[in-house]
Amino acid sequence: MKCRHCAAELTVPLVDLGSAPPSNAYITEERLHRSEKWFPLRVLVCDSCWLAQTEDFAGREELFVPDYAYFSSFSTTWLKHTERYVTAMIDRFNLNAHSLVVEVGSNDGYLLQYFKGRGIPCLGIEPTASTATAARERGIAIIEDFFGVNLASAQAAEGKQADLIAANNVLAHVPDINDFVTGFAVLLKPQGVATFEFPHLLRLMANNQFDTIYHEHFSYLSLTAVSRILASNGLTVFDAEEHPTHGGSLRVFAQRSDTGQAPYSARVRELLQHEKKVGMLTAAYYSGFQATTNKVKNDFLSFLLDAKRQGKTIAAYGAAAKGNTLINYAGVRPDLISFVVDRNPQKQGKYMPGSRIPIVDEALLQVTKPDFIVILPWNLEEEVTQQLAYVDSWGGQFVTVIPCLKVT
Ligand SMILES: [Zn+2]
């Protein structure tokens, strides 16, 4: 396979997670008797531009389906992070009632609702009908489509260029990354700013976050790779920040290479130097990740088997995409984890893809009182343990698997 950015042949393997169905393809009761589509889940690194990427199998139409089940608004931690972003951008770039803010991958309007609340005109672009409908119910205008040069050119031709374009956790989700990024350069006003937020590959590797690898994530990004991809598509990175979200993310600020005038921040150079120093521009850096991944998976499986042998009961919390990667790679089925609780009513009553573990309302915890609750979205551990503090009343314990097995 050739690199999706620079077309060099991919020769450096990062990790092979076997095969899995799309992580957000939750199964309804009626479809339980039907088979699922499983795709190989393997990540390779380009030793020319250092973009880590999944092998080509699943197309975006098979992944971002009309009843897409991921709704951003169900995490209070994420909402707080988003609200802080909105305040920071309004202050830094002097956004007002004459500005236009566009969000690409606007999901259910979790972010744009705060700009709207501050009286700033905004527009969302979102391909999944389920989340777009939820955004419209919040009074936010949505273009229901995939983003790229075509869509950006049509908007620009109507005079709708943006002062700020937000792209939070969406850059990794696009197969044609060059067309996607060029769209930002087309849609921005001459002095406009685009921000891209994505999990940092450096953190993914340092903290064994192999469960964030799934088909919807085509790319695993370093600042090195992102800077190069943006630069060859008309954008220049002028600032970058580290954030703790999703296990360690980067927020990259970019402007049009032809007209942007924002001053360069020393943080960009420092972060690039750090990535070089730890070895991210060498194939050797990526060679030990498979062994680390297997150890984490084996420790988890040993724990589940030991607990079962002792007659313990185990449930999980959070039917998140990353949980599906872990569960399917470990080969866990409902005999080991009886059910997963989730706050999202759209997921309740359905089954986890691949493992077919039932997804239920949180109330079932109070009824069944499991001995262990595996928190699948480990990035929300603090939020979840507070929310479920009542499990202490029957001696229930929490388990997290990433970066290594922990029982508390
Ligand atoms: Zn490349």
PDB file of C-alpha atoms in Angstrom, residues 298-315 332 334-338 370-374 395-399 405-407:
ATOM      1  CA  ASN A 298      -2.665 -10.658  27.681  1.00  0.00           C
ATOM      2  CA  ASP A 299      -2.688  -9.066  31.163  1.00  0.00           C
ATOM      3  CA  PHE A 300      -6.315  -8.040  30.649  1.00  0.00           C
ATOM      4  CA  LEU A 301      -7.325 -11.496  29.479  1.00  0.00           C
ATOM      5  CA  SER A 302      -5.519 -13.176  32.411  1.00  0.00           C
ATOM      6  CA  PHE A 303      -7.339 -10.904  34.844  1.00  0.00           C
ATOM      7  CA  LEU A 304     -10.745 -11.745  33.328  1.00  0.00           C
ATOM      8  CA  LEU A 305     -10.062 -15.497  33.351  1.00  0.00           C
ATOM      9  CA  ASP A 306      -8.774 -15.453  36.938  1.00  0.00           C
ATOM     10  CA  ALA A 307     -11.782 -13.455  38.115  1.00  0.00           C
ATOM     11  CA  LYS A 308     -14.150 -15.874  36.368  1.00  0.00           C
ATOM     12  CA  ARG A 309     -12.421 -18.885  37.919  1.00  0.00           C
ATOM     13  CA  GLN A 310     -13.047 -17.293  41.308  1.00  0.00           C
ATOM     14  CA  GLY A 311     -16.738 -16.964  40.490  1.00  0.00           C
ATOM     15  CA  LYS A 312     -16.682 -13.151  40.186  1.00  0.00           C
ATOM     16  CA  THR A 313     -19.013 -11.156  37.987  1.00  0.00           C
ATOM     17  CA  ILE A 314     -17.697  -8.562  35.532  1.00  0.00           C
ATOM     18  CA  ALA A 315     -19.437  -5.731  33.686  1.00  0.00           C
ATOM     19  CA  VAL A 332     -13.605 -11.250  24.912  1.00  0.00           C
ATOM     20  CA  PRO A 334     -20.339 -12.101  26.987  1.00  0.00           C
ATOM     21  CA  ASP A 335     -19.158 -15.152  28.967  1.00  0.00           C
ATOM     22  CA  LEU A 336     -16.375 -12.954  30.406  1.00  0.00           C
ATOM     23  CA  ILE A 337     -18.004  -9.494  30.403  1.00  0.00           C
ATOM     24  CA  SER A 338     -21.766  -9.856  30.903  1.00  0.00           C
ATOM     25  CA  PRO A 370     -21.043  -6.858  39.638  1.00  0.00           C
ATOM     26  CA  ASP A 371     -17.733  -7.443  41.462  1.00  0.00           C
ATOM     27  CA  PHE A 372     -15.716  -5.652  38.774  1.00  0.00           C
ATOM     28  CA  ILE A 373     -16.542  -2.833  36.362  1.00  0.00           C
ATOM     29  CA  VAL A 374     -14.083  -2.364  33.501  1.00  0.00           C
ATOM     30  CA  GLY A 395     -17.613  -3.707  47.362  1.00  0.00           C
ATOM     31  CA  GLY A 396     -17.487  -3.335  43.582  1.00  0.00           C
ATOM     32  CA  GLN A 397     -14.074  -2.466  42.100  1.00  0.00           C
ATOM     33  CA  PHE A 398     -13.049  -0.513  39.008  1.00  0.00           C
ATOM     34  CA  VAL A 399     -10.673  -1.905  36.395  1.00  0.00           C
ATOM     35  CA  LEU A 405      -3.970  -3.195  34.171  1.00  0.00           C
ATOM     36  CA  LYS A 406      -5.166  -1.422  37.316  1.00  0.00           C
ATOM     37  CA  VAL A 407      -7.803  -2.554  39.838  1.00  0.00           C
TER      38      VAL A 407
END
